[in-house]
PDB file of C-alpha atoms in Angstrom:
ATOM      1  CA  GLY A1154      74.107  84.528 112.700  1.00  0.00           C
ATOM      2  CA  ALA A1155      77.423  83.774 114.367  1.00  0.00           C
ATOM      3  CA  GLY A1156      79.283  82.758 111.258  1.00  0.00           C
ATOM      4  CA  VAL A1157      79.224  82.675 107.586  1.00  0.00           C
ATOM      5  CA  SER A1158      76.387  80.503 106.363  1.00  0.00           C
ATOM      6  CA  GLN A1159      76.399  78.746 102.958  1.00  0.00           C
ATOM      7  CA  SER A1160      73.511  76.764 101.402  1.00  0.00           C
ATOM      8  CA  PRO A1161      73.009  74.128 100.307  1.00  0.00           C
ATOM      9  CA  SER A1162      75.906  72.256 101.901  1.00  0.00           C
ATOM     10  CA  ASN A1163      75.724  69.608  99.213  1.00  0.00           C
ATOM     11  CA  LYS A1164      74.326  69.803  95.637  1.00  0.00           C
ATOM     12  CA  VAL A1165      74.201  67.072  93.172  1.00  0.00           C
ATOM     13  CA  THR A1166      73.136  68.222  89.647  1.00  0.00           C
ATOM     14  CA  GLU A1167      73.121  66.913  86.034  1.00  0.00           C
ATOM     15  CA  LYS A1168      75.285  68.341  83.455  1.00  0.00           C
ATOM     16  CA  GLY A1169      73.781  71.180  81.662  1.00  0.00           C
ATOM     17  CA  LYS A1170      71.556  72.295  84.585  1.00  0.00           C
ATOM     18  CA  ASP A1171      71.790  75.697  86.249  1.00  0.00           C
ATOM     19  CA  VAL A1172      72.706  75.910  89.945  1.00  0.00           C
ATOM     20  CA  GLU A1173      72.560  78.735  92.547  1.00  0.00           C
ATOM     21  CA  LEU A1174      74.701  78.736  95.601  1.00  0.00           C
ATOM     22  CA  ARG A1175      73.929  81.090  98.501  1.00  0.00           C
ATOM     23  CA  CYS A1176      76.087  82.881 100.943  1.00  0.00           C
ATOM     24  CA  ASP A1177      75.005  84.684 104.239  1.00  0.00           C
ATOM     25  CA  PRO A1178      77.962  86.679 105.457  1.00  0.00           C
ATOM     26  CA  ILE A1179      78.498  87.786 109.050  1.00  0.00           C
ATOM     27  CA  SER A1180      76.324  90.674 109.795  1.00  0.00           C
ATOM     28  CA  GLY A1181      78.142  93.974 109.193  1.00  0.00           C
ATOM     29  CA  HIS A1182      80.923  92.575 107.005  1.00  0.00           C
ATOM     30  CA  THR A1183      81.244  94.632 103.954  1.00  0.00           C
ATOM     31  CA  ALA A1184      83.550  92.563 101.894  1.00  0.00           C
ATOM     32  CA  LEU A1185      82.603  89.177 100.492  1.00  0.00           C
ATOM     33  CA  TYR A1186      84.697  86.669  98.627  1.00  0.00           C
ATOM     34  CA  TRP A1187      83.983  83.464  96.618  1.00  0.00           C
ATOM     35  CA  TYR A1188      86.643  80.843  96.207  1.00  0.00           C
ATOM     36  CA  ARG A1189      86.543  77.335  94.689  1.00  0.00           C
ATOM     37  CA  GLN A1190      88.340  74.433  96.253  1.00  0.00           C
ATOM     38  CA  SER A1191      89.147  71.585  93.881  1.00  0.00           C
ATOM     39  CA  LEU A1192      91.155  68.499  94.693  1.00  0.00           C
ATOM     40  CA  GLY A1193      94.782  69.295  94.364  1.00  0.00           C
ATOM     41  CA  GLN A1194      94.043  72.788  93.016  1.00  0.00           C
ATOM     42  CA  GLY A1195      93.966  74.625  96.288  1.00  0.00           C
ATOM     43  CA  LEU A1196      91.697  77.648  96.763  1.00  0.00           C
ATOM     44  CA  GLU A1197      90.983  79.399  93.443  1.00  0.00           C
ATOM     45  CA  PHE A1198      89.659  83.042  93.694  1.00  0.00           C
ATOM     46  CA  LEU A1199      86.511  83.596  91.873  1.00  0.00           C
ATOM     47  CA  ILE A1200      85.111  87.043  92.697  1.00  0.00           C
ATOM     48  CA  TYR A1201      85.216  89.756  95.414  1.00  0.00           C
ATOM     49  CA  PHE A1202      82.479  92.136  96.536  1.00  0.00           C
ATOM     50  CA  GLN A1203      82.795  95.336  98.454  1.00  0.00           C
ATOM     51  CA  GLY A1204      79.306  96.223  99.440  1.00  0.00           C
ATOM     52  CA  ASN A1205      77.083  95.436  96.414  1.00  0.00           C
ATOM     53  CA  SER A1206      79.732  96.108  93.822  1.00  0.00           C
ATOM     54  CA  ALA A1207      82.282  93.617  92.516  1.00  0.00           C
ATOM     55  CA  PRO A1208      85.567  95.437  91.921  1.00  0.00           C
ATOM     56  CA  ASP A1209      87.299  92.143  90.932  1.00  0.00           C
ATOM     57  CA  LYS A1210      85.603  89.556  88.878  1.00  0.00           C
ATOM     58  CA  SER A1211      88.868  88.273  87.307  1.00  0.00           C
ATOM     59  CA  GLY A1212      88.592  84.859  88.786  1.00  0.00           C
ATOM     60  CA  LEU A1213      85.347  83.775  87.200  1.00  0.00           C
ATOM     61  CA  PRO A1214      86.375  80.856  84.978  1.00  0.00           C
ATOM     62  CA  SER A1215      83.828  81.446  82.167  1.00  0.00           C
ATOM     63  CA  ASP A1216      80.742  83.447  81.363  1.00  0.00           C
ATOM     64  CA  ARG A1217      78.610  80.575  82.669  1.00  0.00           C
ATOM     65  CA  PHE A1218      79.554  81.923  86.155  1.00  0.00           C
ATOM     66  CA  SER A1219      77.986  85.018  87.629  1.00  0.00           C
ATOM     67  CA  ALA A1220      77.480  86.444  91.124  1.00  0.00           C
ATOM     68  CA  GLU A1221      75.521  89.080  92.686  1.00  0.00           C
ATOM     69  CA  ARG A1222      75.108  90.597  96.049  1.00  0.00           C
ATOM     70  CA  THR A1223      72.017  92.561  97.338  1.00  0.00           C
ATOM     71  CA  GLY A1224      71.687  94.895 100.221  1.00  0.00           C
ATOM     72  CA  GLY A1225      75.310  94.560 101.041  1.00  0.00           C
ATOM     73  CA  SER A1226      74.554  91.213 102.573  1.00  0.00           C
ATOM     74  CA  VAL A1227      73.479  87.904 100.929  1.00  0.00           C
ATOM     75  CA  SER A1228      75.405  86.846  97.802  1.00  0.00           C
ATOM     76  CA  THR A1229      74.386  84.247  95.155  1.00  0.00           C
ATOM     77  CA  LEU A1230      76.817  82.506  92.842  1.00  0.00           C
ATOM     78  CA  THR A1231      75.121  81.105  89.795  1.00  0.00           C
ATOM     79  CA  ILE A1232      76.549  78.558  87.449  1.00  0.00           C
ATOM     80  CA  GLN A1233      74.668  78.081  84.153  1.00  0.00           C
ATOM     81  CA  ARG A1234      74.807  74.886  82.053  1.00  0.00           C
ATOM     82  CA  THR A1235      77.022  73.131  84.546  1.00  0.00           C
ATOM     83  CA  GLN A1236      79.856  70.944  83.381  1.00  0.00           C
ATOM     84  CA  GLN A1237      81.613  68.149  85.210  1.00  0.00           C
ATOM     85  CA  GLU A1238      84.694  70.260  85.618  1.00  0.00           C
ATOM     86  CA  ASP A1239      82.555  72.632  87.831  1.00  0.00           C
ATOM     87  CA  SER A1240      82.518  69.926  90.472  1.00  0.00           C
ATOM     88  CA  ALA A1241      84.226  71.370  93.549  1.00  0.00           C
ATOM     89  CA  VAL A1242      83.684  72.922  96.966  1.00  0.00           C
ATOM     90  CA  TYR A1243      82.516  76.521  96.707  1.00  0.00           C
ATOM     91  CA  LEU A1244      83.544  78.621  99.651  1.00  0.00           C
ATOM     92  CA  CYS A1245      82.402  81.961 100.684  1.00  0.00           C
ATOM     93  CA  ALA A1246      84.218  84.336 103.024  1.00  0.00           C
ATOM     94  CA  SER A1247      83.568  87.737 104.599  1.00  0.00           C
ATOM     95  CA  SER A1248      85.415  90.380 106.415  1.00  0.00           C
ATOM     96  CA  THR A1249      85.060  93.822 107.968  1.00  0.00           C
ATOM     97  CA  THR A1250      87.398  95.770 105.707  1.00  0.00           C
ATOM     98  CA  THR A1251      86.051  98.802 103.967  1.00  0.00           C
ATOM     99  CA  GLY A1252      89.163  99.423 101.910  1.00  0.00           C
ATOM    100  CA  GLY A1253      92.301  97.598 100.992  1.00  0.00           C
ATOM    101  CA  VAL A1254      92.642  93.906 101.398  1.00  0.00           C
ATOM    102  CA  ALA A1255      91.065  91.978 104.212  1.00  0.00           C
ATOM    103  CA  GLU A1256      93.615  89.951 106.007  1.00  0.00           C
ATOM    104  CA  LYS A1257      91.349  88.045 108.382  1.00  0.00           C
ATOM    105  CA  LEU A1258      88.673  86.289 106.350  1.00  0.00           C
ATOM    106  CA  PHE A1259      85.863  84.237 107.965  1.00  0.00           C
ATOM    107  CA  PHE A1260      84.793  81.311 105.842  1.00  0.00           C
ATOM    108  CA  GLY A1261      81.754  79.265 105.567  1.00  0.00           C
ATOM    109  CA  SER A1262      81.789  75.523 105.538  1.00  0.00           C
ATOM    110  CA  GLY A1263      81.273  75.520 101.720  1.00  0.00           C
ATOM    111  CA  THR A1264      78.925  73.964  99.244  1.00  0.00           C
ATOM    112  CA  GLN A1265      80.041  70.655  97.760  1.00  0.00           C
ATOM    113  CA  LEU A1266      78.825  70.719  94.069  1.00  0.00           C
ATOM    114  CA  SER A1267      78.851  67.448  92.134  1.00  0.00           C
ATOM    115  CA  VAL A1268      77.982  67.548  88.431  1.00  0.00           C
ATOM    116  CA  LEU A1269      77.065  64.152  87.109  1.00  0.00           C
TER     117      LEU A1269
ATOM    118  CA  GLY B 416     101.324  87.029  89.061  1.00  0.00           C
ATOM    119  CA  ASP B 417     101.305  86.292  92.795  1.00  0.00           C
ATOM    120  CA  SER B 418     101.410  82.587  93.774  1.00  0.00           C
ATOM    121  CA  VAL B 419     101.992  80.372  96.668  1.00  0.00           C
ATOM    122  CA  THR B 420     103.540  76.851  96.555  1.00  0.00           C
ATOM    123  CA  GLN B 421     103.114  74.354  99.444  1.00  0.00           C
ATOM    124  CA  MET B 422     104.533  70.983  99.990  1.00  0.00           C
ATOM    125  CA  GLU B 423     102.310  68.210  98.878  1.00  0.00           C
ATOM    126  CA  GLY B 424     100.613  65.987 101.272  1.00  0.00           C
ATOM    127  CA  PRO B 425      99.274  64.151 102.984  1.00  0.00           C
ATOM    128  CA  VAL B 426     101.787  64.527 105.826  1.00  0.00           C
ATOM    129  CA  THR B 427     101.284  61.712 108.385  1.00  0.00           C
ATOM    130  CA  LEU B 428     102.867  61.945 111.779  1.00  0.00           C
ATOM    131  CA  SER B 429     102.724  60.205 115.137  1.00  0.00           C
ATOM    132  CA  GLU B 430     101.599  62.267 118.152  1.00  0.00           C
ATOM    133  CA  GLU B 431     104.297  64.463 119.702  1.00  0.00           C
ATOM    134  CA  ALA B 432     106.378  64.433 116.453  1.00  0.00           C
ATOM    135  CA  PHE B 433     107.818  67.705 115.047  1.00  0.00           C
ATOM    136  CA  LEU B 434     106.020  69.250 112.082  1.00  0.00           C
ATOM    137  CA  THR B 435     107.176  71.310 109.219  1.00  0.00           C
ATOM    138  CA  ILE B 436     105.019  72.231 106.292  1.00  0.00           C
ATOM    139  CA  ASN B 437     106.970  74.199 103.617  1.00  0.00           C
ATOM    140  CA  CYS B 438     105.559  77.184 101.859  1.00  0.00           C
ATOM    141  CA  THR B 439     107.235  79.470  99.393  1.00  0.00           C
ATOM    142  CA  TYR B 440     105.767  82.406  97.476  1.00  0.00           C
ATOM    143  CA  THR B 441     106.284  84.603  94.422  1.00  0.00           C
ATOM    144  CA  ALA B 442     105.058  88.168  94.674  1.00  0.00           C
ATOM    145  CA  THR B 443     105.932  91.797  93.988  1.00  0.00           C
ATOM    146  CA  GLY B 444     107.307  93.421  97.045  1.00  0.00           C
ATOM    147  CA  TYR B 445     106.861  91.991 100.474  1.00  0.00           C
ATOM    148  CA  PRO B 446     103.241  90.989 101.070  1.00  0.00           C
ATOM    149  CA  SER B 447     101.748  89.934 104.384  1.00  0.00           C
ATOM    150  CA  LEU B 448     101.872  86.130 104.814  1.00  0.00           C
ATOM    151  CA  PHE B 449      99.319  83.810 106.481  1.00  0.00           C
ATOM    152  CA  TRP B 450      98.548  80.341 107.513  1.00  0.00           C
ATOM    153  CA  TYR B 451      94.916  79.195 107.547  1.00  0.00           C
ATOM    154  CA  VAL B 452      93.675  75.909 108.893  1.00  0.00           C
ATOM    155  CA  GLN B 453      90.520  73.932 107.968  1.00  0.00           C
ATOM    156  CA  TYR B 454      89.563  71.323 110.517  1.00  0.00           C
ATOM    157  CA  PRO B 455      87.276  68.609 109.385  1.00  0.00           C
ATOM    158  CA  GLY B 456      83.797  69.768 108.654  1.00  0.00           C
ATOM    159  CA  GLU B 457      84.615  73.381 109.508  1.00  0.00           C
ATOM    160  CA  GLY B 458      85.462  76.463 107.534  1.00  0.00           C
ATOM    161  CA  LEU B 459      88.916  77.838 107.057  1.00  0.00           C
ATOM    162  CA  GLN B 460      90.114  80.007 109.917  1.00  0.00           C
ATOM    163  CA  LEU B 461      93.205  82.175 110.376  1.00  0.00           C
ATOM    164  CA  LEU B 462      95.965  80.439 112.320  1.00  0.00           C
ATOM    165  CA  LEU B 463      98.718  82.965 112.302  1.00  0.00           C
ATOM    166  CA  LYS B 464     100.236  85.754 110.107  1.00  0.00           C
ATOM    167  CA  ALA B 465     103.327  87.923 109.645  1.00  0.00           C
ATOM    168  CA  THR B 466     103.357  91.289 108.005  1.00  0.00           C
ATOM    169  CA  LYS B 467     107.009  91.996 107.334  1.00  0.00           C
ATOM    170  CA  ALA B 468     110.274  90.270 106.894  1.00  0.00           C
ATOM    171  CA  ASP B 469     111.764  88.511 109.950  1.00  0.00           C
ATOM    172  CA  ASP B 470     108.397  88.650 111.740  1.00  0.00           C
ATOM    173  CA  LYS B 471     107.424  85.448 113.454  1.00  0.00           C
ATOM    174  CA  GLY B 472     103.715  84.598 113.670  1.00  0.00           C
ATOM    175  CA  SER B 473     102.561  82.164 116.354  1.00  0.00           C
ATOM    176  CA  ASN B 474      99.364  80.632 117.683  1.00  0.00           C
ATOM    177  CA  LYS B 475      98.402  77.339 119.368  1.00  0.00           C
ATOM    178  CA  GLY B 476     101.955  76.163 119.392  1.00  0.00           C
ATOM    179  CA  PHE B 477     102.401  76.723 115.611  1.00  0.00           C
ATOM    180  CA  GLU B 478     105.162  79.172 114.375  1.00  0.00           C
ATOM    181  CA  ALA B 479     106.128  80.543 110.989  1.00  0.00           C
ATOM    182  CA  THR B 480     108.893  83.125 110.242  1.00  0.00           C
ATOM    183  CA  TYR B 481     108.772  85.468 107.229  1.00  0.00           C
ATOM    184  CA  ARG B 482     112.056  84.879 105.333  1.00  0.00           C
ATOM    185  CA  LYS B 483     112.335  87.334 102.460  1.00  0.00           C
ATOM    186  CA  GLU B 484     115.756  85.897 101.411  1.00  0.00           C
ATOM    187  CA  THR B 485     114.233  82.559 100.643  1.00  0.00           C
ATOM    188  CA  THR B 486     110.674  83.816  99.977  1.00  0.00           C
ATOM    189  CA  SER B 487     109.403  81.288 102.450  1.00  0.00           C
ATOM    190  CA  PHE B 488     106.981  81.021 105.368  1.00  0.00           C
ATOM    191  CA  HIS B 489     107.331  77.441 106.640  1.00  0.00           C
ATOM    192  CA  LEU B 490     104.914  76.315 109.372  1.00  0.00           C
ATOM    193  CA  GLU B 491     106.453  74.462 112.340  1.00  0.00           C
ATOM    194  CA  LYS B 492     105.155  72.863 115.494  1.00  0.00           C
ATOM    195  CA  GLY B 493     107.350  71.162 118.105  1.00  0.00           C
ATOM    196  CA  SER B 494     104.887  68.509 119.168  1.00  0.00           C
ATOM    197  CA  VAL B 495     101.804  67.654 117.225  1.00  0.00           C
ATOM    198  CA  GLN B 496      98.595  66.344 118.609  1.00  0.00           C
ATOM    199  CA  VAL B 497      95.763  64.216 117.070  1.00  0.00           C
ATOM    200  CA  SER B 498      93.627  67.341 117.196  1.00  0.00           C
ATOM    201  CA  ASP B 499      95.917  69.116 114.817  1.00  0.00           C
ATOM    202  CA  SER B 500      94.851  66.914 112.051  1.00  0.00           C
ATOM    203  CA  ALA B 501      93.495  69.312 109.398  1.00  0.00           C
ATOM    204  CA  VAL B 502      94.324  70.903 106.009  1.00  0.00           C
ATOM    205  CA  TYR B 503      96.784  73.856 106.269  1.00  0.00           C
ATOM    206  CA  PHE B 504      96.760  76.615 103.736  1.00  0.00           C
ATOM    207  CA  CYS B 505      99.596  79.140 103.233  1.00  0.00           C
ATOM    208  CA  ALA B 506      98.443  82.452 101.787  1.00  0.00           C
ATOM    209  CA  LEU B 507      99.776  85.900 100.820  1.00  0.00           C
ATOM    210  CA  ARG B 508      98.050  89.243 100.585  1.00  0.00           C
ATOM    211  CA  GLY B 509      97.672  90.187  96.940  1.00  0.00           C
ATOM    212  CA  PRO B 510      96.615  93.637  95.572  1.00  0.00           C
ATOM    213  CA  ASP B 511      92.894  92.956  96.264  1.00  0.00           C
ATOM    214  CA  LYS B 512      92.513  89.425  97.620  1.00  0.00           C
ATOM    215  CA  LEU B 513      94.294  86.679  99.515  1.00  0.00           C
ATOM    216  CA  VAL B 514      96.190  84.257  97.223  1.00  0.00           C
ATOM    217  CA  PHE B 515      96.134  80.693  98.668  1.00  0.00           C
ATOM    218  CA  GLY B 516      98.355  77.648  98.157  1.00  0.00           C
ATOM    219  CA  ALA B 517      96.975  74.267  97.286  1.00  0.00           C
ATOM    220  CA  GLY B 518      96.731  73.105 100.918  1.00  0.00           C
ATOM    221  CA  THR B 519      98.640  70.393 102.851  1.00  0.00           C
ATOM    222  CA  ILE B 520      96.651  67.662 104.615  1.00  0.00           C
ATOM    223  CA  LEU B 521      98.127  66.738 108.059  1.00  0.00           C
ATOM    224  CA  ARG B 522      97.168  63.468 109.687  1.00  0.00           C
ATOM    225  CA  VAL B 523      98.389  62.802 113.279  1.00  0.00           C
ATOM    226  CA  LYS B 524      98.153  59.231 114.554  1.00  0.00           C
ATOM    227  CA  SER B 525      97.854  58.374 118.206  1.00  0.00           C
TER     228      SER B 525
END
């Protein structure tokens, strides 16, 4: 596709349920990032993939959060046993860099997660 | 660790007013600095960047100058338009990722 695609665009779930968020990066982009956007908190880094490996998982807030990337393309962010504080917009971004830090990230429109 | 601090919003201006959104950073060394913009319903996109001290980034009438003395990268525009209404994020290049500020909402009234 032309841009980074995320699905679903909105997700409402009950506390304690598991959710999966999907990101389709721009074709050919080797680097993929997950960020979380909470009201007043800005963009919080979660995890970074280079190809299928995740050199930096330091931003994952707890062991309820996990992410994988297969085939160097699609990535899934999974949140187990969701809590109300997980409510946020989850953003995915991709870039072409194969080493070092990407400076121009291409972002998707995000998944708005609401935990009731 | 690396961090970015932006002025709190929302900032509300009339069309053709002058805009300044303040941004300061804390980092080791002199990282590249960026402004990203998020228009309503769209993903964030790069607005401008500066890679070293005294560099000025510019795009779409917006400018920001990398000031290492004050560790700042304030965003300015001489005459805003309604179409500039968006959320603006200041960011720096960390060791392995971009570090973003909290974002500043800009609302421009006609």
